[in-house]
Amino acid sequence: MTLQWQGQQIAALEARMATLEAHPPLTYVGTHEAGKSYRKGEAVTANGSLWVAQRDTDGTPGTNDGWKLAVKRGRDGRGGGSHV
C-alpha cells in the first residue's frame, strides 16, 4: 500500500459519501395534513398510499409534481380468505 493508493481510496470514499448525502433519507411523518408544509424526502400516507415529497411542498399528494407515489394503495382484502 502506497500513500498515493491510500489517497485515491479516500478520495473515492469521499465522493461516495457526497453522493449519499446529496439525497436525503426517507422520513415517514404520518398522515398527510392539508396546508402543512413538507420537506424533500418526507413520506406521508394519503388515501391509503405512501407518497414521498420530491421537493419542499405544501401541496396535496397526487395533485401536483411535488409528490411521487411510492406504494399504491392495495385492495381491501375482503373475501380473500386465508392463504397461509
XYZ file of N, CA and C in Angstrom, residues 4-73:
210
model
N -0.008 7.139 -2.146
C -0.825 7.571 -3.279
C -2.092 6.714 -3.387
N -1.947 5.398 -3.232
C -3.091 4.488 -3.301
C -4.094 4.817 -2.198
N -3.590 5.052 -0.978
C -4.480 5.393 0.132
C -5.239 6.685 -0.157
N -4.544 7.650 -0.726
C -5.184 8.916 -1.077
C -6.290 8.724 -2.098
N -6.060 7.834 -3.068
C -7.078 7.545 -4.079
C -8.299 6.871 -3.451
N -8.056 5.969 -2.521
C -9.156 5.279 -1.850
C -9.981 6.251 -1.006
N -9.306 7.143 -0.322
C -10.002 8.144 0.496
C -10.833 9.066 -0.399
N -10.266 9.480 -1.526
C -10.998 10.348 -2.454
C -12.240 9.644 -2.990
N -12.118 8.357 -3.290
C -13.266 7.591 -3.787
C -14.354 7.493 -2.717
N -13.963 7.252 -1.476
C -14.935 7.179 -0.381
C -15.614 8.526 -0.142
N -14.848 9.595 -0.224
C -15.426 10.926 -0.045
C -16.450 11.230 -1.137
N -16.165 10.798 -2.367
C -17.102 11.015 -3.472
C -18.392 10.230 -3.240
N -18.273 8.987 -2.769
C -19.461 8.175 -2.486
C -20.285 8.792 -1.362
N -19.610 9.289 -0.323
C -20.314 9.924 0.794
C -21.063 11.167 0.322
N -20.428 11.953 -0.533
C -21.072 13.167 -1.043
C -22.333 12.823 -1.831
N -22.279 11.742 -2.603
C -23.449 11.307 -3.366
C -24.579 10.899 -2.432
N -24.260 10.127 -1.404
C -25.276 9.689 -0.449
C -25.872 10.860 0.318
N -25.043 11.803 0.716
C -25.518 12.942 1.488
C -26.346 13.905 0.645
N -26.197 13.857 -0.673
C -26.964 14.738 -1.555
C -28.428 14.314 -1.635
N -28.721 13.063 -1.274
C -30.088 12.545 -1.302
C -30.553 12.334 0.127
N -31.512 13.135 0.576
C -31.957 12.977 1.961
C -32.609 11.613 2.171
N -32.494 11.075 3.369
C -33.132 9.787 3.652
C -34.650 9.942 3.677
N -35.330 8.855 3.479
C -36.782 8.841 3.549
C -37.196 8.920 5.014
N -38.048 9.872 5.337
C -38.519 10.046 6.706
C -40.038 10.026 6.712
N -40.616 9.010 7.342
C -42.074 8.922 7.416
C -42.570 9.878 8.493
N -43.513 10.763 8.119
C -44.013 11.768 9.065
C -45.508 11.631 9.351
N -46.117 10.538 8.910
C -47.512 10.282 9.249
C -48.482 10.562 8.120
N -49.732 10.765 8.499
C -50.802 11.023 7.536
C -50.729 12.468 7.048
N -50.917 12.652 5.740
C -50.864 13.995 5.154
C -51.918 14.901 5.780
N -51.505 16.137 6.072
C -52.411 17.153 6.608
C -52.460 18.316 5.624
N -53.643 18.647 5.139
C -53.809 19.745 4.182
C -53.252 21.040 4.757
N -52.525 21.782 3.925
C -51.975 23.064 4.334
C -50.649 22.992 5.062
N -50.242 21.811 5.477
C -48.969 21.653 6.175
C -47.839 21.604 5.148
N -46.690 22.157 5.497
C -45.527 22.122 4.615
C -44.693 20.882 4.900
N -44.206 20.268 3.826
C -43.367 19.076 3.932
C -42.050 19.325 3.220
N -40.997 18.710 3.740
C -39.664 18.881 3.175
C -39.331 17.729 2.235
N -38.446 17.995 1.304
C -37.986 16.971 0.366
C -37.526 15.743 1.151
N -37.994 14.567 0.723
C -37.605 13.320 1.370
C -38.566 12.840 2.440
N -39.526 13.683 2.824
C -40.513 13.241 3.811
C -41.591 12.415 3.112
N -42.049 11.378 3.806
C -43.076 10.489 3.260
C -44.332 10.592 4.104
N -45.471 10.557 3.419
C -46.764 10.624 4.103
C -47.702 9.564 3.536
N -48.712 9.243 4.323
C -49.795 8.395 3.851
C -50.948 9.308 3.453
N -51.502 9.076 2.268
C -52.667 9.835 1.802
C -53.553 8.895 0.995
N -54.814 8.794 1.383
C -55.767 7.912 0.701
C -55.258 6.476 0.610
N -54.576 6.026 1.644
C -54.109 4.648 1.706
C -52.823 4.361 0.964
N -52.250 5.351 0.301
C -50.999 5.175 -0.436
C -49.872 5.928 0.262
N -48.636 5.542 -0.025
C -47.464 6.217 0.532
C -46.868 7.124 -0.531
N -46.668 8.385 -0.183
C -46.142 9.397 -1.093
C -44.862 9.990 -0.521
N -43.913 10.341 -1.391
C -42.644 10.937 -0.971
C -42.512 12.318 -1.610
N -42.206 13.317 -0.781
C -42.022 14.678 -1.288
C -40.752 14.742 -2.134
N -40.885 15.236 -3.365
C -39.754 15.363 -4.281
C -39.050 16.704 -4.128
N -39.682 17.607 -3.442
C -39.140 18.941 -3.143
C -39.939 19.461 -1.957
N -39.530 20.555 -1.379
C -40.331 21.156 -0.316
C -41.684 21.532 -0.927
N -42.772 21.157 -0.252
C -44.100 21.374 -0.828
C -45.165 21.487 0.254
N -46.216 22.217 -0.066
C -47.392 22.245 0.804
C -48.615 21.752 0.028
N -48.356 21.152 -1.137
C -49.427 20.623 -1.972
C -49.938 19.279 -1.468
N -50.997 18.818 -2.097
C -51.617 17.546 -1.747
C -51.058 16.438 -2.632
N -50.666 15.312 -2.044
C -50.156 14.199 -2.851
C -51.145 13.802 -3.947
N -50.609 13.573 -5.139
C -51.435 13.164 -6.266
C -52.025 14.306 -7.068
N -51.845 15.552 -6.590
C -52.422 16.694 -7.306
C -51.372 17.620 -7.901
N -50.089 17.391 -7.578
C -49.031 18.222 -8.157
C -47.737 17.420 -8.260
N -46.721 18.013 -8.884
C -45.463 17.289 -9.095
C -44.543 17.322 -7.878
N -45.020 17.832 -6.758
C -44.209 17.851 -5.543
C -44.140 16.500 -4.855
N -44.987 15.578 -5.277
C -45.069 14.263 -4.646
C -44.865 13.151 -5.662
N -44.295 12.047 -5.181
C -44.136 10.853 -6.018
C -44.753 9.670 -5.278
N -45.568 8.906 -5.982
C -46.196 7.727 -5.399
C -45.135 6.658 -5.170
N -45.013 6.207 -3.923
C -44.029 5.174 -3.587
C -44.690 3.804 -3.496
N -45.831 3.739 -2.817
C -46.560 2.478 -2.659
C -48.043 2.756 -2.872
N -48.603 2.096 -3.892
C -50.016 2.297 -4.213
C -50.900 1.528 -3.239
N -51.997 2.140 -2.902
C -52.980 1.517 -2.018
C -53.386 0.151 -2.565
